[in-house]
Every structure is written in C-alpha cells, then in structure tokens.
PDB file of C-alpha atoms in Angstrom:
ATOM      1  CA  UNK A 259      84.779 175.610 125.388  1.00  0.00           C
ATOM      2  CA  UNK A 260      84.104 174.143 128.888  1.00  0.00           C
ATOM      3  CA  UNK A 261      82.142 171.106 127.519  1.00  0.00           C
ATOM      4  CA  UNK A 262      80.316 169.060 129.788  1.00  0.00           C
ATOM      5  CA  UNK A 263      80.399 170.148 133.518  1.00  0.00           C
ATOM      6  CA  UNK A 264      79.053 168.751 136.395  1.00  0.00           C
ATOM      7  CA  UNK A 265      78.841 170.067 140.244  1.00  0.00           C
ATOM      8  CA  UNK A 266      79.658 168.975 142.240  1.00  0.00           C
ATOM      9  CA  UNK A 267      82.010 166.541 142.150  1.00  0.00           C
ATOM     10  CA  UNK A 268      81.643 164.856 145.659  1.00  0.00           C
ATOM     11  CA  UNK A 269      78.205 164.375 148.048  1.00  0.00           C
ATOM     12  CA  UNK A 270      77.442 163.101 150.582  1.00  0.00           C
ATOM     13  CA  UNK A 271      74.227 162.748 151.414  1.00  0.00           C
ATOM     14  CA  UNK A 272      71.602 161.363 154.672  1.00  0.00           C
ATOM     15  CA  UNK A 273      69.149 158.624 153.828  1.00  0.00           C
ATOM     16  CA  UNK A 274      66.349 160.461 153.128  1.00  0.00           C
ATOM     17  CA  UNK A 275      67.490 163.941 152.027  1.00  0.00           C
ATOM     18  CA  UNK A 276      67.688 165.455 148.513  1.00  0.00           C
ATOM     19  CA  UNK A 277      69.551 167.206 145.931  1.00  0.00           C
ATOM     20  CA  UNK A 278      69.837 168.599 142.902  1.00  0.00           C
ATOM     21  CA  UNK A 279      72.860 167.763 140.825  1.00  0.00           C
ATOM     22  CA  UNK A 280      73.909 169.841 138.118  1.00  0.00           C
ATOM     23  CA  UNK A 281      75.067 169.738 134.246  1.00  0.00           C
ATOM     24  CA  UNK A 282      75.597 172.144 131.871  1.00  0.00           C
ATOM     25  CA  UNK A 283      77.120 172.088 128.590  1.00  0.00           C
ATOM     26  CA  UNK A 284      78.446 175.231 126.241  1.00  0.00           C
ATOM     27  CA  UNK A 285      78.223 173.036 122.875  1.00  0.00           C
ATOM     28  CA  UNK A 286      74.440 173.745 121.761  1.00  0.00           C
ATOM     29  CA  UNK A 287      74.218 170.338 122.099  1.00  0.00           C
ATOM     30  CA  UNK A 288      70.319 169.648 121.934  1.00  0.00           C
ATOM     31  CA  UNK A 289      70.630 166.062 123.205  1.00  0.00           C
ATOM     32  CA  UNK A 290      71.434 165.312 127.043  1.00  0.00           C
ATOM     33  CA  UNK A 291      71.638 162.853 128.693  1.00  0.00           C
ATOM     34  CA  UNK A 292      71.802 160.927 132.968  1.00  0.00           C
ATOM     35  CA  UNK A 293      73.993 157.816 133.371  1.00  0.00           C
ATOM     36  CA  UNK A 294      74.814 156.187 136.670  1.00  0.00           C
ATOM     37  CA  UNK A 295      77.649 154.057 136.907  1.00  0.00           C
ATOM     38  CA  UNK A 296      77.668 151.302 140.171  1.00  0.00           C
ATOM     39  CA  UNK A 297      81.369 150.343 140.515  1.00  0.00           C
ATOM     40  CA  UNK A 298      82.706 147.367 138.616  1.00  0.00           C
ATOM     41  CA  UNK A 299      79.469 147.875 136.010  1.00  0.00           C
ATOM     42  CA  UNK A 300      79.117 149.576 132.868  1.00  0.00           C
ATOM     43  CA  UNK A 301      76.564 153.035 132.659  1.00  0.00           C
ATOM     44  CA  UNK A 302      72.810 152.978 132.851  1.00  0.00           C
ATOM     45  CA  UNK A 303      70.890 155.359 131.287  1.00  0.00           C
ATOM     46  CA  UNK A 304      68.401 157.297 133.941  1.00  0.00           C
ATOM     47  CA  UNK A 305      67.052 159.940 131.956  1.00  0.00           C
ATOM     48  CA  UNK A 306      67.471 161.822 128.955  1.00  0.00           C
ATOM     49  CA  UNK A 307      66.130 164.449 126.823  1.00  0.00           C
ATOM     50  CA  UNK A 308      66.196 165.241 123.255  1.00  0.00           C
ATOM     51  CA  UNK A 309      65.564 169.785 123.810  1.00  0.00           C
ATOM     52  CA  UNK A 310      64.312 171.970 126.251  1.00  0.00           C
ATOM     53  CA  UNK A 311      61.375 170.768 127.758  1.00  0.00           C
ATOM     54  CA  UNK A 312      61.510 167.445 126.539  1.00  0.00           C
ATOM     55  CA  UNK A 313      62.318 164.516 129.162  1.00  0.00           C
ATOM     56  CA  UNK A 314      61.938 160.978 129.136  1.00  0.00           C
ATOM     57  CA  UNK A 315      62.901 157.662 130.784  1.00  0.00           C
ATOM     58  CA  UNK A 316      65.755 155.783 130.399  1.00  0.00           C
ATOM     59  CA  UNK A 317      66.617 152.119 132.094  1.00  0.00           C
ATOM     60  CA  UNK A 318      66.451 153.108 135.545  1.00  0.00           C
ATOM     61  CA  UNK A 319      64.711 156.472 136.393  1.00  0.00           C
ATOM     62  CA  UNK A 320      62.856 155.193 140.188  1.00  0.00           C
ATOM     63  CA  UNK A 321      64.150 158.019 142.439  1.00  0.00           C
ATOM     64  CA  UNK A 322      64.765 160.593 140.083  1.00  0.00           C
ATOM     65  CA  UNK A 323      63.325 163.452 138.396  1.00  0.00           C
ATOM     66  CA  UNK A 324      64.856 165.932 135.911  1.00  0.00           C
ATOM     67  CA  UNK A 325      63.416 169.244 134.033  1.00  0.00           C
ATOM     68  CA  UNK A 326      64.984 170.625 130.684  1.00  0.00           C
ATOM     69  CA  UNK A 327      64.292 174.800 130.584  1.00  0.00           C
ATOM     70  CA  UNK A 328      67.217 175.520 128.512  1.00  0.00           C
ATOM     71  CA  UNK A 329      69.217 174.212 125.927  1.00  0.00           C
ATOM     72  CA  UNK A 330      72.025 174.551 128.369  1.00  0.00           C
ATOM     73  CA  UNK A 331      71.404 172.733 131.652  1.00  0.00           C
ATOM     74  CA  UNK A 332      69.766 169.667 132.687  1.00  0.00           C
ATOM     75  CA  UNK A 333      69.840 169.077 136.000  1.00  0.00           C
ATOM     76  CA  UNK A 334      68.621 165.608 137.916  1.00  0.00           C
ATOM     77  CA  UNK A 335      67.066 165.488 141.279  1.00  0.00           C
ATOM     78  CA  UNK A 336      67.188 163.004 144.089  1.00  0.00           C
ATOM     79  CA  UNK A 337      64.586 162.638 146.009  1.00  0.00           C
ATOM     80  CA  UNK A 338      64.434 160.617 149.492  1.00  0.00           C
ATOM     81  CA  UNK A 339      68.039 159.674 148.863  1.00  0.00           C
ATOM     82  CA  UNK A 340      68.426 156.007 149.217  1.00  0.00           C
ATOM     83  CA  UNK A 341      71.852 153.342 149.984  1.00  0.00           C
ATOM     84  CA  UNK A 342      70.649 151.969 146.761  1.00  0.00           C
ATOM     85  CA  UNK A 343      71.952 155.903 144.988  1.00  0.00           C
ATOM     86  CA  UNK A 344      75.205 155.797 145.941  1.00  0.00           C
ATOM     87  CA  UNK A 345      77.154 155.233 142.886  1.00  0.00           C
ATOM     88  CA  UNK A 346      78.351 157.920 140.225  1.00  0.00           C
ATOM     89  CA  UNK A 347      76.359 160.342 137.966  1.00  0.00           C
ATOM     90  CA  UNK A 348      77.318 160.797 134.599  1.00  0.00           C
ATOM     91  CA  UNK A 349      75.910 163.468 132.146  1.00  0.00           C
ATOM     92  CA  UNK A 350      76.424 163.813 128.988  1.00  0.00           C
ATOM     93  CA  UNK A 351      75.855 165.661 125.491  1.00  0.00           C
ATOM     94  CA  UNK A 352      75.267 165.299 121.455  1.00  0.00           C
ATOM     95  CA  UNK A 353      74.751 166.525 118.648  1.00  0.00           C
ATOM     96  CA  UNK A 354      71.150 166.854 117.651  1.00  0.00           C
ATOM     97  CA  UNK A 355      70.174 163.884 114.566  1.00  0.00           C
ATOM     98  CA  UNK A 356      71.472 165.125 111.499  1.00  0.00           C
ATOM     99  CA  UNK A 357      69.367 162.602 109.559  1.00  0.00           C
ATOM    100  CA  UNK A 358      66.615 159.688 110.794  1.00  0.00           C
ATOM    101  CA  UNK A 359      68.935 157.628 112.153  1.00  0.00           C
ATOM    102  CA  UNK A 360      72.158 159.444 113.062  1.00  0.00           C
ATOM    103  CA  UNK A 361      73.158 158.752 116.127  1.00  0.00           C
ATOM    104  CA  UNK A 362      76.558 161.170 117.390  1.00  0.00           C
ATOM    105  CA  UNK A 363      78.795 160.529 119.896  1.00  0.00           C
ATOM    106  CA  UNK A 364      78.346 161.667 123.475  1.00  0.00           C
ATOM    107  CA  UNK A 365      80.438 164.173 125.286  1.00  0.00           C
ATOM    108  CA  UNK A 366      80.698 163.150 129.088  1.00  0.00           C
ATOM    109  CA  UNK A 367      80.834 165.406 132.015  1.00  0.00           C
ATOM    110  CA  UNK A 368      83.808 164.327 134.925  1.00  0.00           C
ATOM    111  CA  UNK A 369      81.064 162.595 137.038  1.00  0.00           C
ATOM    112  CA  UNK A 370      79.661 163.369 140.388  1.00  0.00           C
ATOM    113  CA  UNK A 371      80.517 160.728 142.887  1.00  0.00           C
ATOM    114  CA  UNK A 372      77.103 160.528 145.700  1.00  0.00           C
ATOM    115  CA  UNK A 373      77.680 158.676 148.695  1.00  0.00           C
ATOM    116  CA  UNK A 374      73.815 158.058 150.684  1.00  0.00           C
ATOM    117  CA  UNK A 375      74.734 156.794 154.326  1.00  0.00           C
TER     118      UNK A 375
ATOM    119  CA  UNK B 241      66.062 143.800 123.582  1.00  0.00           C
ATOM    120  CA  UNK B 242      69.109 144.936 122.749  1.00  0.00           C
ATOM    121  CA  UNK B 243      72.224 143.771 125.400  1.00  0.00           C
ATOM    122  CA  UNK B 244      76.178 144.552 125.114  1.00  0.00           C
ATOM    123  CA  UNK B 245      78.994 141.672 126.449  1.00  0.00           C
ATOM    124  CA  UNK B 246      82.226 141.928 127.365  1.00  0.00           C
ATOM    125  CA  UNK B 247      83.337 138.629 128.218  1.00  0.00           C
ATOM    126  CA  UNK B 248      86.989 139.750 129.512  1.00  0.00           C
ATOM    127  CA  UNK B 249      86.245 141.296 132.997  1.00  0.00           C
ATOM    128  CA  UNK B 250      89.837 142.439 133.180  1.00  0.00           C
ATOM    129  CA  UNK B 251      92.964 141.427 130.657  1.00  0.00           C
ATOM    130  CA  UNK B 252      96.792 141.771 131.937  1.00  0.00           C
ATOM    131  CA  UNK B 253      99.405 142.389 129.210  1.00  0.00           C
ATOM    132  CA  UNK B 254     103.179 143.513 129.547  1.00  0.00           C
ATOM    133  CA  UNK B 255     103.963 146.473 127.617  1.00  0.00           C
ATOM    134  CA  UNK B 256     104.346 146.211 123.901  1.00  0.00           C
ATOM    135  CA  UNK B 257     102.056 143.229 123.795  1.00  0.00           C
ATOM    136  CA  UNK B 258      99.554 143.201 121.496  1.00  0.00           C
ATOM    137  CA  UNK B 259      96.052 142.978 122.819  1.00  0.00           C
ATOM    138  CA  UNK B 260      92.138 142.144 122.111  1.00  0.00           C
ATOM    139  CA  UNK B 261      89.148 143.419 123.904  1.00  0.00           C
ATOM    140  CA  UNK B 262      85.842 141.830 122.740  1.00  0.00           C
ATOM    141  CA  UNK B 263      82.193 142.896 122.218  1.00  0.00           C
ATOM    142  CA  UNK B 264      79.582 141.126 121.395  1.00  0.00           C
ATOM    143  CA  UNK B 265      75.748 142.660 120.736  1.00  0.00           C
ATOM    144  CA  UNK B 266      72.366 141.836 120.313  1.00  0.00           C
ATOM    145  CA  UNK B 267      69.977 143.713 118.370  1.00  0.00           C
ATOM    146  CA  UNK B 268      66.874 143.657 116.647  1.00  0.00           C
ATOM    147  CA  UNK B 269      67.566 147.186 115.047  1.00  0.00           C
ATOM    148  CA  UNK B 270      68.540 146.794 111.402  1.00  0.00           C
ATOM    149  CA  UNK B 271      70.467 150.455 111.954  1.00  0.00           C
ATOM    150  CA  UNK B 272      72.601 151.149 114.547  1.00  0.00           C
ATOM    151  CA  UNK B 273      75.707 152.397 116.604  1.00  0.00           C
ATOM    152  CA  UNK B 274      78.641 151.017 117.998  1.00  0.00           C
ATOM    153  CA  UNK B 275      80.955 153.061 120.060  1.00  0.00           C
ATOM    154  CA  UNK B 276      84.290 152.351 122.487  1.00  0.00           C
ATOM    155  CA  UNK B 277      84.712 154.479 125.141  1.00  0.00           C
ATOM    156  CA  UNK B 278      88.233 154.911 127.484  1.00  0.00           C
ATOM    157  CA  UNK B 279      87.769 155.520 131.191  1.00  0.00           C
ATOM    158  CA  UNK B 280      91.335 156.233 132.542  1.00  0.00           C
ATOM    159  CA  UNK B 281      92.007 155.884 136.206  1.00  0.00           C
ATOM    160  CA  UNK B 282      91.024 159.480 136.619  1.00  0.00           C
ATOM    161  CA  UNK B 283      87.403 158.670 135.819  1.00  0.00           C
ATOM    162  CA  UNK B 284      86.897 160.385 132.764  1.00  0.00           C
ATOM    163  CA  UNK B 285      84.879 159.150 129.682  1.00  0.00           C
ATOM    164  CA  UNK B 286      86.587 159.704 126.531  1.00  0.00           C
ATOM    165  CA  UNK B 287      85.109 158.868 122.978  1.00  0.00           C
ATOM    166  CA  UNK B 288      87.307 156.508 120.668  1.00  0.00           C
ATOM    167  CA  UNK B 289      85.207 155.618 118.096  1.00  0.00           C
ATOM    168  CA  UNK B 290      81.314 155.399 116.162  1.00  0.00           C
ATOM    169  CA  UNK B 291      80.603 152.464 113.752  1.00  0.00           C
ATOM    170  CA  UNK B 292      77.430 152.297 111.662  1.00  0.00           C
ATOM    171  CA  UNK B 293      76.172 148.955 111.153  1.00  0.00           C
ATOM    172  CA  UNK B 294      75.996 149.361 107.400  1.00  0.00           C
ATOM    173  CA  UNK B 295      79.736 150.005 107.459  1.00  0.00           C
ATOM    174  CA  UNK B 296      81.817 146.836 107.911  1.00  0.00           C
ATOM    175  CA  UNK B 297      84.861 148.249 107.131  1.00  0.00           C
ATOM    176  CA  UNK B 298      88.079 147.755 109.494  1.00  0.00           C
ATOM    177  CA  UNK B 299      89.357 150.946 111.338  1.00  0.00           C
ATOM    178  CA  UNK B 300      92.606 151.871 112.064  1.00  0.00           C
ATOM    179  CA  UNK B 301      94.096 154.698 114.259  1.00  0.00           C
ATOM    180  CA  UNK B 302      97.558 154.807 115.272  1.00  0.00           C
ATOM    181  CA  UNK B 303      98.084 151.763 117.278  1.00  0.00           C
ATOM    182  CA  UNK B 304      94.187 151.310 117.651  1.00  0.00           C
ATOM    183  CA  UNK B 305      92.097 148.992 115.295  1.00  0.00           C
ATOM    184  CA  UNK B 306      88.789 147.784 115.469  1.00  0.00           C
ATOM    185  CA  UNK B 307      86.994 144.860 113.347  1.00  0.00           C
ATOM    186  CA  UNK B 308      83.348 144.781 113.094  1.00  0.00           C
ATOM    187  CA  UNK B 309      81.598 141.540 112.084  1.00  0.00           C
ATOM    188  CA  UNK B 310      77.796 141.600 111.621  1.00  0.00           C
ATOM    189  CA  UNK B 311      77.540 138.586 110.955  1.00  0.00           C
ATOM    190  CA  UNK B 312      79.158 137.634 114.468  1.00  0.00           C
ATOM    191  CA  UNK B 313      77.189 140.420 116.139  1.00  0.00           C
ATOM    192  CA  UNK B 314      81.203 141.585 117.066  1.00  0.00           C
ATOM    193  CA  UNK B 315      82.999 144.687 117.485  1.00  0.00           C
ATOM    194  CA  UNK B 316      86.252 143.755 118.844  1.00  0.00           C
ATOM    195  CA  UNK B 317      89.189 146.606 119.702  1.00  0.00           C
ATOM    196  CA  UNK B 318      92.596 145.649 119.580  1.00  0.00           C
ATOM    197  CA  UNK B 319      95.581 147.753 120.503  1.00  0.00           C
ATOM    198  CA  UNK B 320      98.633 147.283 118.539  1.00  0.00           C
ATOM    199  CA  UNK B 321     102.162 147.600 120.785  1.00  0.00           C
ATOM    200  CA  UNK B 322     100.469 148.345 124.397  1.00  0.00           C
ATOM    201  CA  UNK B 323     101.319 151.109 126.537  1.00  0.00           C
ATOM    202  CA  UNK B 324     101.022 152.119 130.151  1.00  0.00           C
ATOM    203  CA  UNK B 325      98.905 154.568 129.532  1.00  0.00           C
ATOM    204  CA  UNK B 326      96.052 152.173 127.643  1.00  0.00           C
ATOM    205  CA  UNK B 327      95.637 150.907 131.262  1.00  0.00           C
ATOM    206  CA  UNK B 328      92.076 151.810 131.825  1.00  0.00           C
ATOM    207  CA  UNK B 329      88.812 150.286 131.305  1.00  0.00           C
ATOM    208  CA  UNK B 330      87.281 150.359 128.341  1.00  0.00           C
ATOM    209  CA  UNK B 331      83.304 150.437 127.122  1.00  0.00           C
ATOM    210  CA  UNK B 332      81.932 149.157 124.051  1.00  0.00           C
ATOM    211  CA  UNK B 333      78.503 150.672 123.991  1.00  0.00           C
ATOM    212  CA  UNK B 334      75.241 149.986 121.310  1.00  0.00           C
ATOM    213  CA  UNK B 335      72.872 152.770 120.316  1.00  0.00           C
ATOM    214  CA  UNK B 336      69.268 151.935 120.222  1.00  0.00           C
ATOM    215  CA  UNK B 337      65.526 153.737 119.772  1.00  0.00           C
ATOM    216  CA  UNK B 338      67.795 157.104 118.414  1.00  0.00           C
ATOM    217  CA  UNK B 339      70.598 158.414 120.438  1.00  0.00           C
ATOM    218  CA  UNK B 340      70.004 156.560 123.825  1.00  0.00           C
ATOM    219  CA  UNK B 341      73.192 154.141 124.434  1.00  0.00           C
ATOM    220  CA  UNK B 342      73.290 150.547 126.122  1.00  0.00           C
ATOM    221  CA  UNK B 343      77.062 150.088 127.487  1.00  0.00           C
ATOM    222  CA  UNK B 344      78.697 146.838 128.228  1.00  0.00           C
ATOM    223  CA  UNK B 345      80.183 146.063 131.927  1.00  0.00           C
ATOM    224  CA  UNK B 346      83.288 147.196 130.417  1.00  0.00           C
ATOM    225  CA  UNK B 347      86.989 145.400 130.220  1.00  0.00           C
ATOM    226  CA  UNK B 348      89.479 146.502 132.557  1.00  0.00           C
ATOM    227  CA  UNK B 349      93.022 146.790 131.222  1.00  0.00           C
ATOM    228  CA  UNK B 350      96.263 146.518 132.963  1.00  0.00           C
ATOM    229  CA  UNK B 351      99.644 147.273 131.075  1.00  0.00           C
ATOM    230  CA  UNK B 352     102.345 146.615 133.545  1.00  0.00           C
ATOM    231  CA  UNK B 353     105.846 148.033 132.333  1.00  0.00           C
TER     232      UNK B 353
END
C-alpha cells in the first residue's frame, strides 16, 4: 500500500504558466481532498471531492481547478500561476461516511512544494 | 463560522518535561470532529487522533493524552516525559459541513536535549 502520493515533489514555475499536479491514492478511499499550506500557517482547504466526478469548493479555490474521473486520482490544476501560489500542496484521503455524520481521518500525501517566480 | 486557535505559536521544553499544547474551537455544529495532527521536520502529516464531540472522555496513548472540554470549546494535547523526537509542529484541526477540515495555525514544538 503506497497511500497517498503526490508528484512531484518540487516546481518551479514562471508567472503565468500552468500545471497540473498530481495525487493518487491505492486505499479506495472515496473522499479526497486539496490543502495548501503558506509557511508559518496551518492548511486551507482548496478543493475537495466526495467520488468520481464530484468536485466542490473549499476555502480558497481562485486559481485552481480540479476534475475527479476515477476513484483513484484527483489531480489540481494551476492556471496563470501567480507569486500569490507559491506555498505547498497537500492532498489527502478518507474513508467514505460510514453513517450521517462520520467524519474519518485523512491520510496525507508528502506535499508538493511550488515555487511561482 | 467555525475557527480553530492555537494560542502557543511555538513552546520550548527540555527533554523529559512535561508539556501542553492548546486548542480552542468555535462551532455552531452540534456534531463534530476534532483531530491532532504531527508534522515532523520532514514535512509529513501524520494522524494522532479523532474526537467526537459527544465523547468527552480523556484519551491516553503512551506518553500522549488529550482532554476535551465542551464546555470550554477545548481540546488540549499534552505529552507526558518529552522527547526529541516530539519536536515538530503540531495541528489541532475541526471537522465541519461532513468531512471537510478547518486546521489551526499550528504550535511549533522544540525539545532540546
């Protein structure tokens, strides 16, 4: 079991260009989820998703975008990179709701650390 | 709206000290989460523990222990005996319209031998 993985670990990255940055987990974990985490602060939520093909909005989704196909991967796009990106991307992973209200613990990927110069 | 704080930006103990890292929430949610999370110098996020707010009781792992107080809105971590390798910072997070999370800015421990 791989977990949570993330690639890559290290960007750098133009004002203005984009990427794709990548998770995947090997849990059948139907929750995922994007955190970004600006140094010295605690993690933001920027987009999660509760099973393929179902995305929403978190605390602080401007300049992203993300698509759900498979249980598997959830990937989040940059778009027009900005100096205001640069931090570190978390994803992570849970357990569907076993009952209204359950709420599981989430696996975390190593982080991908984007630099936007 | 629901809000995390963790008044001690960063704590200093010598090893073997005993030591208490504080949360405090707000929420309007009659059920929820708490969780601590450990991020090690290496960057990692590693699960410690998940509280449900209709369970009150104390929790104690090794030389972990955490007290939750509803009535204080407080979920405070101590670690019994500290160690080098506690030196990281830790997270108390809240969970809030289902599984989404709001974390706290986080405490950032130092255990100096």
């Amino acid at each position: 079991n791989a977990g949570v993985t993330q690639t890559p670990k290290f960007r750098i990255l133009k004002i203005g260009q984009s990427m794709t940055l990548q998770c995947t987990q090997d849990m059948n974990h139907n929750y995922m989820y994007w955190y970004r985490q600006d140094p010295g602060m605690g993690l933001k939520l920027i987009y999660y998703s509760v099973g393929a093909g179902i995305t929403d909005k978190g605390e602080v989704p401007n300049g992203y975008n993300v698509s759900r196909s498979t249980t598997e991967d959830f990937p989040l796009r940059l778009e027009l990179a900005a100096p205001s990106q640069t931090s570190v991307y978390f994803c992570a992973s849970s357990y569907s709701l076993l009952r209204a209200g359950e709420v599981d613990e989430q696996y975390f990927g190593p982080g991908t650390r984007l630099t936007v110069t | 709206a629901q809000k995390v704080t963790q008044a001690q930006t960063e704590i200093s103990v010598v090893e073997k000290e005993d030591v208490t890292l504080d949360c405090v929430y707000e929420t309007r949610d009659t059920t929820y989460y708490l969780f601590w999370y450990k991020q090690p110098p290496s960057g990692e996020l590693v699960f410690l523990i998940r509280r449900n707010s209709f369970d009150e009781q104390n929790e104690i792992s090794g030389r972990y222990s955490w007290n939750f107080q509803k009535s204080t809105s407080s979920f405070n971590f101590t670690i019994t005996a500290s160690q080098v390798v506690d030196s990281a910072v830790y997270f108390c997070a809240l969970s809030y319209q289902g599984g989404k999370l709001i974390f706290g800015q986080g405490t950032e421990l130092s255990v100096k031998p």
